[in-house]
Short mmCIF file of C-alpha atoms and ligand atoms in Angstrom, two decimals:
data_model
loop_
_atom_site.label_atom_id
_atom_site.label_comp_id
_atom_site.label_asym_id
_atom_site.label_seq_id
_atom_site.Cartn_x
_atom_site.Cartn_y
_atom_site.Cartn_z
CA UNK A 1 -27.51 -5.83 25.31
CA UNK A 2 -24.81 -4.38 23.66
CA UNK A 3 -24.58 -0.55 24.36
CA UNK A 4 -21.24 0.32 22.86
CA UNK A 5 -21.67 2.50 19.54
CA UNK A 6 -20.43 0.51 16.50
CA UNK A 7 -17.64 1.32 14.08
CA UNK A 8 -17.51 0.05 10.31
CA UNK A 9 -14.73 0.25 7.94
CA UNK A 10 -13.26 -1.98 5.00
CA UNK A 11 -10.32 -2.91 3.26
CA UNK A 12 -10.29 -4.24 -0.19
CA UNK A 13 -8.60 -7.25 -0.61
CA UNK A 14 -6.46 -6.22 -3.67
CA UNK A 15 -2.78 -7.12 -3.08
CA UNK A 16 -0.14 -6.08 -0.48
CA UNK A 17 -0.84 -3.62 1.98
CA UNK A 18 1.80 -0.66 2.58
CA UNK A 19 2.53 1.32 5.22
CA UNK A 20 0.15 4.25 3.88
CA UNK A 21 -2.82 1.55 4.67
CA UNK A 22 -1.50 0.50 7.80
CA UNK A 23 -1.08 4.10 9.24
CA UNK A 24 -3.78 5.85 7.17
CA UNK A 25 -6.61 3.48 8.37
CA UNK A 26 -5.61 0.15 10.21
CA UNK A 27 -3.80 1.64 13.24
CA UNK A 28 -7.06 3.76 13.75
CA UNK A 29 -9.20 0.99 13.18
CA UNK A 30 -7.31 -1.10 15.65
CA UNK A 31 -7.19 1.78 18.40
CA UNK A 32 -11.25 1.86 18.30
CA UNK A 33 -11.32 -1.66 19.24
CA UNK A 34 -11.72 -1.25 22.93
CA UNK A 35 -14.25 1.73 22.93
CA UNK A 36 -16.78 0.44 20.36
CA UNK A 37 -18.19 -2.56 18.82
CA UNK A 38 -15.94 -2.68 15.37
CA UNK A 39 -17.09 -4.29 12.14
CA UNK A 40 -14.33 -4.55 9.82
CA UNK A 41 -14.94 -6.05 6.41
CA UNK A 42 -12.86 -7.77 3.79
CA UNK A 43 -14.79 -5.60 0.42
CA UNK A 44 -14.43 -8.14 -2.08
CA UNK A 45 -17.42 -6.86 -3.92
CA UNK A 46 -15.67 -3.24 -4.03
CA UNK A 47 -12.35 -4.93 -5.18
CA UNK A 48 -14.28 -6.55 -8.18
CA UNK A 49 -15.01 -2.55 -9.79
CA UNK A 50 -11.48 -2.54 -11.27
CA UNK A 51 -10.11 -5.05 -13.09
CA UNK A 52 -8.98 -8.06 -11.24
CA UNK A 53 -7.89 -11.60 -11.65
CA UNK A 54 -10.32 -14.28 -10.55
CA UNK A 55 -7.71 -16.98 -10.18
CA UNK A 56 -6.15 -14.71 -7.44
CA UNK A 57 -9.25 -13.48 -5.61
CA UNK A 58 -9.64 -16.26 -3.18
CA UNK A 59 -5.92 -15.83 -1.83
CA UNK A 60 -6.18 -12.22 -1.73
CA UNK A 61 -9.21 -12.51 0.84
CA UNK A 62 -7.10 -14.69 2.79
CA UNK A 63 -4.22 -12.92 2.98
CA UNK A 64 -6.23 -9.47 3.88
CA UNK A 65 -7.61 -11.52 6.79
CA UNK A 66 -4.33 -12.53 7.93
CA UNK A 67 -3.18 -8.93 7.49
CA UNK A 68 -6.23 -7.70 9.66
CA UNK A 69 -5.25 -9.83 12.54
CA UNK A 70 -1.43 -9.61 12.15
CA UNK A 71 -1.63 -6.07 12.22
CA UNK A 72 -3.76 -6.43 15.61
CA UNK A 73 -7.32 -6.64 14.81
CA UNK A 74 -8.48 -8.90 17.43
CA UNK A 75 -11.18 -11.66 16.47
CA UNK A 76 -12.36 -11.92 20.12
CA UNK A 77 -13.09 -7.82 20.44
CA UNK A 78 -14.15 -7.35 16.50
CA UNK A 79 -16.19 -8.82 13.99
CA UNK A 80 -13.88 -9.46 11.10
CA UNK A 81 -16.09 -10.66 7.67
CA UNK A 82 -16.17 -10.62 4.03
CA UNK A 83 -18.67 -8.70 2.64
CA UNK A 84 -19.85 -11.22 -0.25
CA UNK A 85 -20.91 -13.78 2.67
CA UNK A 86 -23.43 -11.58 4.07
CA UNK A 87 -25.63 -10.85 1.06
CA UNK A 88 -27.80 -8.19 2.98
CA UNK A 89 -24.80 -5.72 1.79
CA UNK A 90 -25.65 -6.15 -1.69
CA UNK A 91 -29.27 -6.11 -0.86
CA UNK A 92 -29.23 -2.97 0.65
CA UNK A 93 -27.05 -1.19 -1.68
CA UNK A 94 -30.00 -2.21 -4.17
CA UNK A 95 -32.12 -0.21 -2.13
CA UNK A 96 -30.15 2.59 -1.47
CA UNK A 97 -29.27 2.64 -5.43
CA UNK A 98 -33.45 3.31 -5.51
CA UNK A 99 -32.91 6.44 -3.65
CA UNK A 100 -29.50 8.15 -4.81
CA UNK A 101 -29.54 10.62 -7.53
CA UNK A 102 -27.17 9.89 -10.45
CA UNK A 103 -25.71 13.38 -10.19
CA UNK A 104 -24.56 12.77 -6.73
CA UNK A 105 -22.66 9.86 -8.13
CA UNK A 106 -21.27 11.68 -11.08
CA UNK A 107 -19.32 14.23 -8.93
CA UNK A 108 -17.53 12.00 -6.85
CA UNK A 109 -13.31 12.19 -7.43
CA UNK A 110 -12.43 8.76 -7.60
CA UNK A 111 -15.09 7.82 -9.78
CA UNK A 112 -13.80 10.75 -12.09
CA UNK A 113 -10.47 9.42 -11.66
CA UNK A 114 -10.98 6.25 -12.45
CA UNK A 115 -13.17 6.76 -15.27
CA UNK A 116 -10.26 9.00 -16.87
CA UNK A 117 -7.27 6.17 -16.07
CA UNK A 118 -9.57 3.68 -17.65
CA UNK A 119 -12.23 4.41 -19.95
CA UNK A 120 -12.94 1.35 -21.30
CA UNK A 121 -13.75 -0.01 -17.93
CA UNK A 122 -16.05 2.81 -16.20
CA UNK A 123 -18.48 0.13 -15.22
CA UNK A 124 -21.81 0.36 -13.44
CA UNK A 125 -19.94 -1.08 -10.24
CA UNK A 126 -17.42 1.84 -10.33
CA UNK A 127 -20.43 4.58 -10.33
CA UNK A 128 -21.92 2.85 -7.91
CA UNK A 129 -19.14 1.97 -5.45
CA UNK A 130 -19.91 4.78 -2.77
CA UNK A 131 -23.53 3.21 -2.72
CA UNK A 132 -22.34 -0.23 -1.64
CA UNK A 133 -20.11 1.50 0.86
CA UNK A 134 -22.96 3.53 2.27
CA UNK A 135 -24.65 0.27 2.52
CA UNK A 136 -21.86 -1.38 4.12
CA UNK A 137 -21.90 1.31 7.02
CA UNK A 138 -25.35 1.74 7.56
CA UNK A 139 -26.28 -2.28 7.63
CA UNK A 140 -24.57 -1.82 11.00
CA UNK A 141 -25.61 1.52 12.01
CA UNK A 142 -22.03 2.43 12.37
CA UNK A 143 -21.82 5.70 14.31
CA UNK A 144 -17.85 6.21 13.42
CA UNK A 145 -16.06 5.36 10.44
CA UNK A 146 -12.17 4.85 10.79
CA UNK A 147 -10.67 6.08 7.31
CA UNK A 148 -7.95 7.58 5.44
CA UNK A 149 -8.13 10.97 4.41
CA UNK A 150 -8.90 9.80 0.50
CA UNK A 151 -12.03 8.32 1.74
CA UNK A 152 -13.72 11.45 3.01
CA UNK A 153 -16.00 12.47 0.06
CA UNK A 154 -17.24 8.93 0.11
CA UNK A 155 -18.09 9.43 3.78
CA UNK A 156 -19.84 12.74 2.95
CA UNK A 157 -22.09 10.55 0.37
CA UNK A 158 -22.98 8.23 2.97
CA UNK A 159 -24.38 11.00 5.15
CA UNK A 160 -26.28 12.04 2.08
CA UNK A 161 -27.88 9.32 1.61
CA UNK A 162 -28.65 8.68 5.48
CA UNK A 163 -30.42 11.88 5.64
CA UNK A 164 -32.48 10.81 2.38
CA UNK A 165 -33.57 7.62 3.85
CA UNK A 166 -34.35 9.32 6.93
CA UNK A 167 -36.45 11.96 5.67
CA UNK A 168 -38.13 9.69 3.09
CA UNK A 169 -38.88 6.98 5.56
CA UNK A 170 -38.93 6.61 9.00
CA UNK A 171 -35.43 7.77 10.64
CA UNK A 172 -33.42 4.47 11.01
CA UNK A 173 -29.95 5.20 10.82
CA UNK A 174 -27.42 7.09 12.30
CA UNK A 175 -25.43 9.85 10.73
CA UNK A 176 -21.94 8.35 10.18
CA UNK A 177 -18.79 10.50 10.98
CA UNK A 178 -15.59 9.77 9.87
CA UNK A 179 -12.50 9.41 11.85
CA UNK A 180 -9.03 10.29 10.48
CA UNK A 181 -6.14 8.93 12.80
CA UNK A 182 -3.45 10.94 14.29
CA UNK A 183 -1.42 10.70 10.88
CA UNK A 184 -4.08 10.73 8.30
CA UNK A 185 -1.68 10.33 5.13
CA UNK A 186 2.00 9.34 4.37
CA UNK A 187 3.18 10.16 0.78
CA UNK A 188 5.33 7.86 -1.19
CA UNK A 189 8.82 7.95 -1.11
CA UNK A 190 8.94 10.69 -3.76
CA UNK A 191 7.52 13.09 -1.08
CA UNK A 192 5.21 14.47 -3.55
CA UNK A 193 2.33 11.86 -4.50
CA UNK A 194 0.22 9.94 -2.15
CA UNK A 195 1.68 6.41 -1.44
CA UNK A 196 0.16 4.27 -4.04
CA UNK A 197 0.67 0.80 -5.77
CA UNK A 198 0.43 2.10 -9.07
CA UNK A 199 3.09 4.59 -8.66
CA UNK A 200 5.50 2.34 -7.43
CA UNK A 201 6.45 4.55 -4.38
CA UNK A 202 5.51 2.21 -1.39
CA UNK A 203 6.94 0.58 1.43
CA UNK A 204 5.09 -2.84 1.95
CA UNK A 205 4.42 -4.50 5.18
CA UNK A 206 6.26 -7.39 3.94
CA UNK A 207 9.05 -5.65 3.57
CA UNK A 208 12.21 -6.90 4.82
CA UNK A 209 14.73 -4.70 6.64
CA UNK A 210 17.21 -4.55 3.19
CA UNK A 211 14.43 -3.56 1.15
CA UNK A 212 12.94 -1.16 3.57
CA UNK A 213 16.60 0.28 4.15
CA UNK A 214 16.91 0.58 0.44
CA UNK A 215 13.84 2.58 -0.03
CA UNK A 216 14.26 4.74 2.93
CA UNK A 217 17.62 5.76 2.45
CA UNK A 218 16.74 7.39 -1.13
CA UNK A 219 13.49 8.75 0.00
CA UNK A 220 12.55 12.27 -0.36
CA UNK A 221 12.98 14.68 2.83
CA UNK A 222 12.59 18.37 3.19
CA UNK A 223 13.48 19.49 -0.21
CA UNK A 224 14.85 22.50 0.90
CA UNK A 225 17.28 21.02 2.88
CA UNK A 226 20.27 20.43 0.60
CA UNK A 227 23.28 20.08 2.56
CA UNK A 228 23.70 18.17 5.90
CA UNK A 229 25.00 21.58 7.31
CA UNK A 230 21.53 22.98 6.36
CA UNK A 231 18.66 23.04 9.34
CA UNK A 232 15.48 21.46 7.87
CA UNK A 233 11.59 21.73 8.44
CA UNK A 234 10.06 18.54 10.10
CA UNK A 235 6.75 19.82 9.09
CA UNK A 236 7.92 19.54 5.75
CA UNK A 237 9.33 16.27 5.41
CA UNK A 238 7.63 13.07 4.68
CA UNK A 239 10.12 10.90 6.62
CA UNK A 240 9.09 13.19 9.81
CA UNK A 241 5.43 12.04 9.31
CA UNK A 242 6.78 8.65 9.23
CA UNK A 243 8.38 9.29 12.34
CA UNK A 244 4.79 10.33 13.93
CA UNK A 245 3.53 6.80 12.98
CA UNK A 246 6.06 4.42 14.21
CA UNK A 247 8.55 6.20 16.61
CA UNK A 248 8.42 6.58 20.52
CA UNK A 249 7.78 10.60 21.78
CA UNK A 250 11.28 10.76 23.02
CA UNK A 251 12.69 9.72 19.23
CA UNK A 252 10.34 12.11 17.36
CA UNK A 253 10.99 15.23 19.86
CA UNK A 254 14.73 14.40 19.23
CA UNK A 255 14.73 14.15 15.55
CA UNK A 256 12.27 17.24 14.91
CA UNK A 257 15.01 18.85 17.23
CA UNK A 258 18.02 18.02 15.71
CA UNK A 259 16.78 18.36 11.84
CA UNK A 260 15.96 22.02 12.80
CA UNK A 261 19.24 22.79 14.28
CA UNK A 262 21.43 20.62 11.56
CA UNK A 263 22.20 18.68 14.71
CA UNK A 264 21.48 15.31 12.53
CA UNK A 265 21.44 14.36 9.10
CA UNK A 266 18.63 13.01 7.05
CA UNK A 267 20.55 9.75 6.74
CA UNK A 268 20.88 9.68 10.68
CA UNK A 269 16.93 10.38 11.04
CA UNK A 270 16.36 7.79 8.63
CA UNK A 271 18.01 5.02 10.35
CA UNK A 272 16.45 6.00 13.74
CA UNK A 273 13.22 5.55 11.98
CA UNK A 274 14.35 2.29 10.46
CA UNK A 275 14.87 0.79 13.54
CA UNK A 276 11.26 1.95 14.90
CA UNK A 277 9.43 0.90 12.01
CA UNK A 278 11.18 -2.31 11.48
CA UNK A 279 10.24 -3.16 14.96
CA UNK A 280 6.43 -2.55 14.23
CA UNK A 281 6.90 -4.44 11.00
CA UNK A 282 8.55 -7.28 11.93
CA UNK A 283 6.20 -8.12 15.05
CA UNK A 284 3.47 -8.15 12.02
CA UNK A 285 5.55 -10.18 9.74
CA UNK A 286 6.06 -12.97 12.73
CA UNK A 287 2.12 -13.31 13.33
CA UNK A 288 1.30 -13.19 9.64
CA UNK A 289 3.66 -16.03 9.15
CA UNK A 290 2.15 -17.71 12.43
CA UNK A 291 -1.48 -17.18 11.12
CA UNK A 292 -0.31 -18.31 7.17
CA UNK A 293 0.47 -21.74 9.02
CA UNK A 294 -2.37 -21.97 10.69
CA UNK A 295 -5.04 -21.81 8.00
CA UNK A 296 -7.73 -23.43 10.27
CA UNK A 297 -7.67 -20.73 12.63
CA UNK A 298 -7.98 -17.99 10.05
CA UNK A 299 -10.91 -19.73 8.50
CA UNK A 300 -12.59 -20.26 11.78
CA UNK A 301 -12.27 -16.44 12.68
CA UNK A 302 -14.12 -15.88 9.18
CA UNK A 303 -16.85 -18.05 9.68
CA UNK A 304 -17.40 -16.61 13.01
CA UNK A 305 -17.42 -12.83 12.02
CA UNK A 306 -19.78 -13.77 9.44
CA UNK A 307 -22.46 -15.28 11.78
CA UNK A 308 -22.10 -12.29 14.05
CA UNK A 309 -22.12 -9.69 11.32
CA UNK A 310 -25.11 -11.72 9.66
CA UNK A 311 -26.94 -11.52 12.90
CA UNK A 312 -27.30 -7.71 12.98
CA UNK A 313 -27.27 -7.35 9.27
CA UNK A 314 -30.78 -9.52 9.37
CA UNK A 315 -32.07 -7.12 12.06
CA UNK A 316 -31.34 -3.89 10.14
CA UNK A 317 -33.00 -5.19 6.95
CA UNK A 318 -36.14 -6.56 8.73
CA UNK A 319 -36.68 -2.86 9.79
CA UNK A 320 -35.70 -2.04 6.42
CA UNK A 321 -38.22 -4.38 4.71
CA UNK A 322 -41.13 -3.37 7.06
CA UNK A 323 -40.51 0.46 6.24
CA UNK A 324 -40.40 -0.29 2.42
CA UNK A 325 -43.23 -2.83 2.59
CA UNK A 326 -41.18 -5.10 0.90
CA UNK A 327 -40.75 -9.17 1.77
CA UNK A 328 -44.23 -9.31 3.18
CA UNK A 329 -45.34 -12.36 1.52
CA UNK A 330 -43.32 -15.55 1.11
N1 LIG B 401 -13.21 2.31 0.08
C1 LIG B 401 -12.74 1.97 1.00
C2 LIG B 401 -10.96 1.92 0.48
O1 LIG B 401 -11.10 1.96 -0.34
C3 LIG B 401 -12.95 0.52 1.36
C4 LIG B 401 -14.65 0.49 1.96
C5 LIG B 401 -15.50 -0.37 1.41
C6 LIG B 401 -14.74 1.10 2.83
N2 LIG B 401 -16.39 0.09 2.47
C7 LIG B 401 -16.16 0.87 3.37
C8 LIG B 401 -14.36 1.70 4.12
C9 LIG B 401 -16.96 1.02 4.49
C10 LIG B 401 -15.10 2.63 5.08
C11 LIG B 401 -16.55 1.83 5.33
O2 LIG B 401 -10.08 2.37 1.32
#
């Protein structure tokens, strides 16, 4: 009998991951693997709520699996699965749909944003996105959900749905807690907006040293530090936030001190960051390449993940059916 509490989180297979994804969610997902039974999903049904290219989907899903494993999700410790291969996700989502008021969904910030950006594509799936996410989490009775801070409103909604289910029927699901990492948000190279593919302000996990340096060298730092001789404030600097995610404590302390006293300039600080970031990313890139050359292994991991996920999901659904009085007759 497995006594460890469960964790669920998901990543959409929608192309290259950037260091904002890695630092905001993945590093956190990786660090929970020892203490919890973790289920990590490649959430392809979520990726279908915005325009996508079906011809690229299959490869994006594979790439997402590679990213997970290369970044440090260990398939021996955690369950790595594709959402659409465990049909209980959508089945539970339907059931949760019937207890979720529309008004809760209309006020979700990501829905309002996406609808504004793309009024012709405001489909039901987009509105329902948070309910599917609640189903992902509840299916495994997860108690902890590592996410970046942009996901907090979704998590709050999951908790509301859990409470509603538990009060309408028998208490069945735990209320999940969001877990932010030590660095929950990295801004883009512009130092203002969050790092986002559509804003073209990202460093990608597969960027090479030259690309990274080109991007870092022009990235915005503390805007009040105009000259090399001005002291800066690390707490106002996105480059320093990146240090916190990639550098050793010694380097972090050194850069903070020397920035405040104008002992080093921003470029010096960026060079130290470059070394540390490359050290991390080159390791991930090396593992990615190996995994890409070993397709069999990745597919085996996914098949095994599906099996293990399905077992847990089926147990939860049996409870849910019994609670609702459905699937009694076959
Ligand atoms: N919405 C999440 C994102 O875009 C992805 C996701 C789907 C998720 N289901 C989830 C995250 C369940 C945590 C738990 O980042």
